[in-house]
Amino acid sequence: MPEPEVFSRYDIYIDIHSPTEAHVKRVLVIKNLETKAVIPGLAHLQIFLGQKEKPIKIKNVKMTYEDGTPIPTSLIKSEGKSIIRYDVWTPIKARSSMRIYAEYDLEGPLMKGYLFKQFSYPILESAIPIWSSEIKIRLPKGYSASYISEGGV
């Protein structure tokens, strides 16, 4: 059976303030594929927390609807990741979309390396299909970006 809803957009903006601090904003557009209204209900965002001996902390979690109305959230910690659980009980009309925002701060060893700093932000699986996504990263002042695919040059 096809999914009743998808993320038609799943954008992630990461503003790295320093090698140990970053602000993350996710813009999620939930699209209702049904011919009747659906209520998304309970959902979650999974966030990778780095290595066990050097964990990354999540702080200042905030989720809102497009109009700024807060969305109830809870932070669940498990080994290697945290889960932001959120409750969306507002119906999405048939064949319509709803935009929600998730914001949080990361604190801990985000960048590693001596001569070159390495930053990675794994995107963990989603139970809802993602049609389109964009990831933008803003580096701290004085840093530049280079990229090599996993297979090398």
mmCIF file of C-alpha atoms in Angstrom:
data_model
loop_
_atom_site.group_PDB
_atom_site.id
_atom_site.type_symbol
_atom_site.label_atom_id
_atom_site.label_comp_id
_atom_site.label_asym_id
_atom_site.label_seq_id
_atom_site.Cartn_x
_atom_site.Cartn_y
_atom_site.Cartn_z
ATOM 1 C CA MET A 1 0.000 0.000 0.000
ATOM 2 C CA PRO A 2 1.447 3.422 -0.898
ATOM 3 C CA GLU A 3 2.333 5.880 1.816
ATOM 4 C CA PRO A 4 -0.432 8.405 2.636
ATOM 5 C CA GLU A 5 2.172 11.144 3.112
ATOM 6 C CA VAL A 6 5.693 12.007 1.973
ATOM 7 C CA PHE A 7 8.252 14.709 2.634
ATOM 8 C CA SER A 8 8.045 16.628 -0.639
ATOM 9 C CA ARG A 9 10.949 18.741 0.722
ATOM 10 C CA TYR A 10 13.391 17.863 3.510
ATOM 11 C CA ASP A 11 15.962 20.640 3.745
ATOM 12 C CA ILE A 12 18.741 20.849 6.315
ATOM 13 C CA TYR A 13 20.716 24.008 7.081
ATOM 14 C CA ILE A 14 23.742 23.680 9.351
ATOM 15 C CA ASP A 15 25.452 26.811 10.654
ATOM 16 C CA ILE A 16 28.775 25.751 12.222
ATOM 17 C CA HIS A 17 29.828 28.425 14.713
ATOM 18 C CA SER A 18 33.040 26.694 15.824
ATOM 19 C CA PRO A 19 34.580 23.190 15.838
ATOM 20 C CA THR A 20 32.393 22.443 18.878
ATOM 21 C CA GLU A 21 29.130 24.350 18.224
ATOM 22 C CA ALA A 22 26.525 24.371 15.450
ATOM 23 C CA HIS A 23 22.908 25.343 14.886
ATOM 24 C CA VAL A 24 20.725 23.083 12.733
ATOM 25 C CA LYS A 25 17.475 24.031 11.060
ATOM 26 C CA ARG A 26 15.349 21.492 9.201
ATOM 27 C CA VAL A 27 12.525 22.637 6.953
ATOM 28 C CA LEU A 28 10.113 19.778 6.351
ATOM 29 C CA VAL A 29 7.207 19.877 3.914
ATOM 30 C CA ILE A 30 4.761 17.042 4.534
ATOM 31 C CA LYS A 31 2.564 16.319 1.513
ATOM 32 C CA ASN A 32 -0.717 14.457 1.832
ATOM 33 C CA LEU A 33 -1.120 12.067 -1.128
ATOM 34 C CA GLU A 34 -4.619 10.955 -0.106
ATOM 35 C CA THR A 35 -7.978 12.184 -1.388
ATOM 36 C CA LYS A 36 -9.049 12.906 2.199
ATOM 37 C CA ALA A 37 -7.428 14.737 5.110
ATOM 38 C CA VAL A 38 -4.716 12.955 7.099
ATOM 39 C CA ILE A 39 -3.242 13.626 10.537
ATOM 40 C CA PRO A 40 0.504 12.864 10.663
ATOM 41 C CA GLY A 41 0.433 12.114 14.422
ATOM 42 C CA LEU A 42 3.637 11.044 16.178
ATOM 43 C CA ALA A 43 6.841 11.277 14.161
ATOM 44 C CA HIS A 44 10.553 11.524 14.857
ATOM 45 C CA LEU A 45 13.862 12.900 13.633
ATOM 46 C CA GLN A 46 16.940 10.780 14.307
ATOM 47 C CA ILE A 47 20.238 12.556 14.976
ATOM 48 C CA PHE A 48 23.599 10.818 14.996
ATOM 49 C CA LEU A 49 25.615 11.728 18.105
ATOM 50 C CA GLY A 50 29.170 10.800 17.179
ATOM 51 C CA GLN A 51 31.431 8.389 18.996
ATOM 52 C CA LYS A 52 30.511 6.973 22.392
ATOM 53 C CA GLU A 53 33.623 8.382 24.085
ATOM 54 C CA LYS A 54 33.057 11.867 22.593
ATOM 55 C CA PRO A 55 29.295 12.354 22.318
ATOM 56 C CA ILE A 56 27.591 15.348 20.775
ATOM 57 C CA LYS A 57 24.901 17.037 22.876
ATOM 58 C CA ILE A 58 21.612 18.346 21.508
ATOM 59 C CA LYS A 59 20.207 21.484 23.127
ATOM 60 C CA ASN A 60 17.488 24.073 22.583
ATOM 61 C CA VAL A 61 15.153 21.844 20.583
ATOM 62 C CA LYS A 62 12.273 23.802 19.066
ATOM 63 C CA MET A 63 9.705 22.781 16.460
ATOM 64 C CA THR A 64 7.016 25.008 14.975
ATOM 65 C CA TYR A 65 4.363 25.092 12.312
ATOM 66 C CA GLU A 66 4.793 27.618 9.507
ATOM 67 C CA ASP A 67 2.766 30.211 11.459
ATOM 68 C CA GLY A 68 5.117 29.911 14.465
ATOM 69 C CA THR A 69 2.794 27.787 16.625
ATOM 70 C CA PRO A 70 4.932 25.430 18.753
ATOM 71 C CA ILE A 71 4.857 21.689 18.082
ATOM 72 C CA PRO A 72 5.170 19.473 21.183
ATOM 73 C CA THR A 73 8.511 17.620 21.232
ATOM 74 C CA SER A 74 10.486 15.309 23.444
ATOM 75 C CA LEU A 75 14.145 14.314 23.228
ATOM 76 C CA ILE A 76 14.923 10.620 23.553
ATOM 77 C CA LYS A 77 18.562 9.554 23.920
ATOM 78 C CA SER A 78 19.779 6.130 22.913
ATOM 79 C CA GLU A 79 23.220 4.727 22.149
ATOM 80 C CA GLY A 80 24.796 6.575 19.230
ATOM 81 C CA LYS A 81 21.822 8.766 18.414
ATOM 82 C CA SER A 82 19.108 10.991 19.780
ATOM 83 C CA ILE A 83 15.539 11.097 18.615
ATOM 84 C CA ILE A 84 13.398 14.217 18.566
ATOM 85 C CA ARG A 85 9.861 12.934 18.831
ATOM 86 C CA TYR A 86 7.200 15.384 17.734
ATOM 87 C CA ASP A 87 3.393 15.411 17.676
ATOM 88 C CA VAL A 88 1.605 16.815 14.620
ATOM 89 C CA TRP A 89 -2.146 16.573 15.233
ATOM 90 C CA THR A 90 -3.172 19.259 12.744
ATOM 91 C CA PRO A 91 -4.917 17.705 9.731
ATOM 92 C CA ILE A 92 -3.427 18.165 6.278
ATOM 93 C CA LYS A 93 -6.173 18.648 3.679
ATOM 94 C CA ALA A 94 -6.432 16.243 0.746
ATOM 95 C CA ARG A 95 -3.560 16.671 -1.755
ATOM 96 C CA SER A 96 -2.178 19.585 0.321
ATOM 97 C CA SER A 97 1.057 20.228 2.187
ATOM 98 C CA MET A 98 2.161 21.422 5.612
ATOM 99 C CA ARG A 99 5.517 23.071 6.362
ATOM 100 C CA ILE A 100 7.137 22.549 9.754
ATOM 101 C CA TYR A 101 10.451 23.722 11.180
ATOM 102 C CA ALA A 102 12.815 21.924 13.542
ATOM 103 C CA GLU A 103 15.733 23.758 15.139
ATOM 104 C CA TYR A 104 18.358 22.647 17.630
ATOM 105 C CA ASP A 105 21.934 23.277 18.705
ATOM 106 C CA LEU A 106 24.754 20.740 18.635
ATOM 107 C CA GLU A 107 27.600 20.907 21.147
ATOM 108 C CA GLY A 108 30.667 18.677 21.212
ATOM 109 C CA PRO A 109 33.481 17.529 18.918
ATOM 110 C CA LEU A 110 31.850 18.363 15.567
ATOM 111 C CA MET A 111 35.062 18.786 13.579
ATOM 112 C CA LYS A 112 38.154 16.642 13.864
ATOM 113 C CA GLY A 113 41.612 16.759 12.367
ATOM 114 C CA TYR A 114 44.797 18.785 12.708
ATOM 115 C CA LEU A 115 45.853 20.156 9.334
ATOM 116 C CA PHE A 116 42.419 19.723 7.760
ATOM 117 C CA LYS A 117 39.175 19.689 9.738
ATOM 118 C CA GLN A 118 36.588 17.067 8.855
ATOM 119 C CA PHE A 119 32.865 17.505 9.462
ATOM 120 C CA SER A 120 30.241 14.881 8.798
ATOM 121 C CA TYR A 121 26.531 14.924 9.503
ATOM 122 C CA PRO A 122 24.956 11.539 8.782
ATOM 123 C CA ILE A 123 21.331 11.687 7.718
ATOM 124 C CA LEU A 124 19.635 8.763 9.434
ATOM 125 C CA GLU A 125 16.722 6.916 7.894
ATOM 126 C CA SER A 126 13.202 8.291 7.742
ATOM 127 C CA ALA A 127 10.013 6.239 7.994
ATOM 128 C CA ILE A 128 8.391 8.708 5.587
ATOM 129 C CA PRO A 129 9.699 8.759 1.972
ATOM 130 C CA ILE A 130 11.689 11.868 1.004
ATOM 131 C CA TRP A 131 11.118 13.183 -2.533
ATOM 132 C CA SER A 132 13.554 16.101 -2.553
ATOM 133 C CA SER A 133 16.214 17.392 -0.181
ATOM 134 C CA GLU A 134 18.848 20.082 0.069
ATOM 135 C CA ILE A 135 21.654 20.316 2.599
ATOM 136 C CA LYS A 136 23.506 23.593 3.127
ATOM 137 C CA ILE A 137 26.411 24.054 5.512
ATOM 138 C CA ARG A 138 27.817 27.416 6.586
ATOM 139 C CA LEU A 139 31.383 27.116 7.893
ATOM 140 C CA PRO A 140 32.977 29.250 10.618
ATOM 141 C CA LYS A 141 34.848 32.366 9.537
ATOM 142 C CA GLY A 142 38.282 31.500 8.172
ATOM 143 C CA TYR A 143 37.314 27.972 7.036
ATOM 144 C CA SER A 144 36.974 26.739 3.452
ATOM 145 C CA ALA A 145 35.317 23.649 2.063
ATOM 146 C CA SER A 146 36.658 20.840 -0.076
ATOM 147 C CA TYR A 147 34.889 17.633 -0.992
ATOM 148 C CA ILE A 148 35.977 14.182 -2.048
ATOM 149 C CA SER A 149 33.399 11.488 -2.695
ATOM 150 C CA GLU A 150 33.588 8.310 -0.652
ATOM 151 C CA GLY A 151 35.255 6.489 -3.548
ATOM 152 C CA GLY A 152 38.149 8.964 -3.612
ATOM 153 C CA VAL A 153 39.428 11.137 -6.424
#
